Amino acid sequence: MGRKAANRRIGITDVAQHAGVSLATVSRVMNGNLSVDPDIAARVRAAATELNYHPDAVGRSLALGKTDTIGVVVPDLANPTFQAMLRGVSRAAAQDGYRVLIADSSEVSSEEAILAGEARRRCDGIVLCAPRMVDAELDALIPSLHPMVLINRNTEAPGTPSLLVDYGQGIQALAVHLTGLGHSRIAFLSGPPRSASNGLRLQGLEKFRANHPGIELTVLPGGSSFEAGHESVDGILASGATGVLAFNDLVAMGLLSGLHERGVRVPQDISVTGFDDIPFAEYTTPPLTTAAVPITEVGEQAWHRMRDLLGDGASENLRTTFQPDLQQRGSSGPAPA
Amino acid sequence: MGRKAANRRIGITDVAQHAGVSLATVSRVMNGNLSVDPDIAARVRAAATELNYHPDAVGRSLALGKTDTIGVVVPDLANPTFQAMLRGVSRAAAQDGYRVLIADSSEVSSEEAILAGEARRRCDGIVLCAPRMVDAELDALIPSLHPMVLINRNTEAPGTPSLLVDYGQGIQALAVHLTGLGHSRIAFLSGPPRSASNGLRLQGLEKFRANHPGIELTVLPGGSSFEAGHESVDGILASGATGVLAFNDLVAMGLLSGLHERGVRVPQDISVTGFDDIPFAEYTTPPLTTAAVPITEVGEQAWHRMRDLLGDGASENLRTTFQPDLQQRGSSGPAPA
DNA sequence: AAGGAGTGAGAAAACGTTTTCTGAAAACGT
DNA sequence: ACGTTTTCAGAAAACGTTTTCTCACTCCTT
């Protein structure tokens, strides 16, 4: 029993042979090229379905020079924000027949560049979300990764669109919201030191400080996780603040949980705000006042920019800024008397 | 200014030319083949770095017949459970140098088969998570998708490992937990009708019924989302049940929220349990009693099975069952007197 | 010193497509 | 009816690698 081509994956050659035509013709038929005789086309199609032929994507990619796939680099697949962004990109890309390759750097910032490079080699483009990467490294990376779309990072390099969330405005809105409720001692539970968006929040808070000289604003070290918020309870209480701006919703939720354990009432004793408006922010107890970031839409737009890049080779919208939207809920209330 | 090969992507040919050797030699050097003269190897490496050469993944894939990529089909990228599973697969695969391609069917069950097929053509294998797909379609799909690993689906087909969560056992444990607290009227807020895991839960509850004749157990229509839980409040209250087994944590959270709005106290008036133990289950108010499913680990194991398949071509562990672990928290308490 | 084994590099085939180029036949105009 | 254009299918090149095969050379053995 010679195993000659016994169960080899069937290719375009088999179809051609079976239909009695050449490879070229099969290819033309499969790609809907009109310039082929209807009879022959039908014969080819019949052969294709009979043999259950499906063109090999790799061979196709090689010939076409495109993979119909883009890579998305995220710092942490466990973070709801990046999950939502990824979902936005994935679904929008799927609409246009593109697929998404995940590159999860697992918070290991040093791996991001390599990861992105590897992904780029398999894909037609990269959506890069690397909040902790230092500017110099980012700028050095850009040429080798093009076409690329940046999330929450800015660059002077031409041809690289970036989608930005105005964290500065958002945090100011939250701070103003708290002062409007009578809070005069406010604490900012900050995020990871090298995070770009944390920097934007700090800048926003500087502006807030300038505009509200009477308000005492202290900045406390924190983090970006639930645990970071949970562990910050002591620091918050020690600060004497009656209003707390948490770096994001996860931190705020951790803080809520910690305060609850201590018997501190929210918002009667302390008001807490988050940031992002992740799906669960609405359902904490009390529901979390936060600045809603349309992150899924950011993901969708990231794809649209990428699509522009892949088409014309240029996108007219190089910088898009999204404004967070204040969501006033139960976790913030009047300052205690 | 002739644009002759001006800024073409530099390939192995360029390196070979630059180093004064043949393509074959460059390939050998790049792949760490020892049988090449150290001097020449050094020269090649120098040329490669000088030209900033990186081998093209597509060409490589074509020659090697592998893509170092697997596809993961998920029904809904917005669901924390599938997110966690995806994360497990992605990270475990990354450890072995493999990448993950997302295929999000967005709950459109009819698309799953096509989606999986398309993904399969670009990848070395498929991890399929399709709880709603009918058995017949699944069985028909298996041969064309192999190598494949199934999540929460069973099959008689040989060579296709499946990872199962014992939802029947988990729901029984929760039901027993409630009866232990004195609840004699229990409601099961069921999931999507055609969901496989919902079927397993129902089977488990039949066993429970057999073992606990005195307990009144009613099954109510529901769903799998937060909203489904939220909208079921009336039905739950009308049923007169004092203990509610929600299909999953999302539903339970929606229910908690709805009950809270109605002023119904949990667990004093009604006990509520979830399923899955998603990251936020611990932080609801009250914290959710649930059956913890090690879903990230399921994802990891899915990769390990896939790795087996990709290696030997066979995996010895064809069926692995994971037992949910009862997490007793604040949302369940003694039945009202 | 001659022959055989071993070493290492290049030529070329292979992977599975698409597409350009070529050429034959058909359609058309006069 | 002849020449010109058009239509359409096949041969072959191209995409960028890996790998087999071949062959020249060196080194060792006798």
mmCIF file of N, CA, C and O (backbone and C1' of nucleotides) in Angstrom, chain A residues 12 27 31 56 60 64, chain C residues 16-21:
data_model
loop_
_atom_site.group_PDB
_atom_site.id
_atom_site.type_symbol
_atom_site.label_atom_id
_atom_site.label_comp_id
_atom_site.label_asym_id
_atom_site.label_seq_id
_atom_site.Cartn_x
_atom_site.Cartn_y
_atom_site.Cartn_z
ATOM 1 N N ILE A 12 -4.581 23.547 -4.788
ATOM 2 C CA ILE A 12 -5.122 24.083 -6.016
ATOM 3 C C ILE A 12 -4.790 23.160 -7.192
ATOM 4 O O ILE A 12 -5.554 23.051 -8.151
ATOM 5 N N SER A 27 -7.367 29.439 -9.822
ATOM 6 C CA SER A 27 -7.161 30.632 -9.010
ATOM 7 C C SER A 27 -8.129 31.730 -9.432
ATOM 8 O O SER A 27 -8.773 32.363 -8.595
ATOM 9 N N ASN A 31 -11.164 33.373 -7.124
ATOM 10 C CA ASN A 31 -11.133 34.774 -6.737
ATOM 11 C C ASN A 31 -12.175 35.598 -7.475
ATOM 12 O O ASN A 31 -12.123 36.823 -7.463
ATOM 13 N N ASP A 56 -5.179 27.608 0.756
ATOM 14 C CA ASP A 56 -4.295 27.732 1.913
ATOM 15 C C ASP A 56 -3.950 29.194 2.146
ATOM 16 O O ASP A 56 -3.505 29.898 1.235
ATOM 17 N N ARG A 60 -1.424 31.858 0.044
ATOM 18 C CA ARG A 60 -2.109 33.053 -0.419
ATOM 19 C C ARG A 60 -1.417 34.310 0.085
ATOM 20 O O ARG A 60 -1.155 35.255 -0.677
ATOM 21 N N LEU A 64 0.208 37.247 -2.121
ATOM 22 C CA LEU A 64 -0.462 38.543 -2.074
ATOM 23 C C LEU A 64 0.319 39.590 -1.287
ATOM 24 O O LEU A 64 0.085 40.796 -1.434
ATOM 25 P P DG C 16 1.759 22.267 -0.272
ATOM 26 O "O5'" DG C 16 0.981 23.589 -0.726
ATOM 27 C "C5'" DG C 16 0.490 24.472 0.275
ATOM 28 C "C4'" DG C 16 -0.036 25.723 -0.394
ATOM 29 C "C3'" DG C 16 -1.014 25.450 -1.532
ATOM 30 O "O3'" DG C 16 -2.131 26.300 -1.376
ATOM 31 C "C1'" DG C 16 0.712 26.857 -2.278
ATOM 32 P P DT C 17 -3.435 26.165 -2.197
ATOM 33 O "O5'" DT C 17 -3.791 27.708 -2.380
ATOM 34 C "C5'" DT C 17 -3.625 28.377 -3.591
ATOM 35 C "C4'" DT C 17 -2.912 29.683 -3.363
ATOM 36 C "C3'" DT C 17 -3.217 30.700 -4.427
ATOM 37 O "O3'" DT C 17 -4.217 31.556 -3.962
ATOM 38 C "C1'" DT C 17 -0.845 30.517 -4.050
ATOM 39 P P DT C 18 -5.089 32.375 -5.018
ATOM 40 O "O5'" DT C 18 -4.022 33.416 -5.605
ATOM 41 C "C5'" DT C 18 -3.600 34.503 -4.800
ATOM 42 C "C4'" DT C 18 -2.619 35.359 -5.585
ATOM 43 C "C3'" DT C 18 -3.237 36.111 -6.765
ATOM 44 O "O3'" DT C 18 -2.707 37.427 -6.735
ATOM 45 C "C1'" DT C 18 -1.413 34.815 -7.516
ATOM 46 P P DT C 19 -3.394 38.591 -7.567
ATOM 47 O "O5'" DT C 19 -2.415 38.676 -8.820
ATOM 48 C "C5'" DT C 19 -1.038 38.873 -8.586
ATOM 49 C "C4'" DT C 19 -0.262 38.749 -9.884
ATOM 50 C "C3'" DT C 19 -0.960 39.364 -11.107
ATOM 51 O "O3'" DT C 19 0.018 40.040 -11.867
ATOM 52 C "C1'" DT C 19 -0.345 37.160 -11.577
ATOM 53 P P DT C 20 -0.430 41.344 -12.699
ATOM 54 O "O5'" DT C 20 0.812 41.476 -13.711
ATOM 55 C "C5'" DT C 20 2.112 41.115 -13.253
ATOM 56 C "C4'" DT C 20 2.807 40.243 -14.294
ATOM 57 C "C3'" DT C 20 2.646 40.749 -15.735
ATOM 58 O "O3'" DT C 20 3.928 40.805 -16.333
ATOM 59 C "C1'" DT C 20 2.143 38.450 -15.597
ATOM 60 P P DC C 21 4.093 41.679 -17.667
ATOM 61 O "O5'" DC C 21 4.456 40.544 -18.724
ATOM 62 C "C5'" DC C 21 5.267 39.437 -18.303
ATOM 63 C "C4'" DC C 21 5.002 38.229 -19.192
ATOM 64 C "C3'" DC C 21 4.796 38.561 -20.681
ATOM 65 O "O3'" DC C 21 5.722 37.802 -21.434
ATOM 66 C "C1'" DC C 21 3.134 37.065 -19.911
#
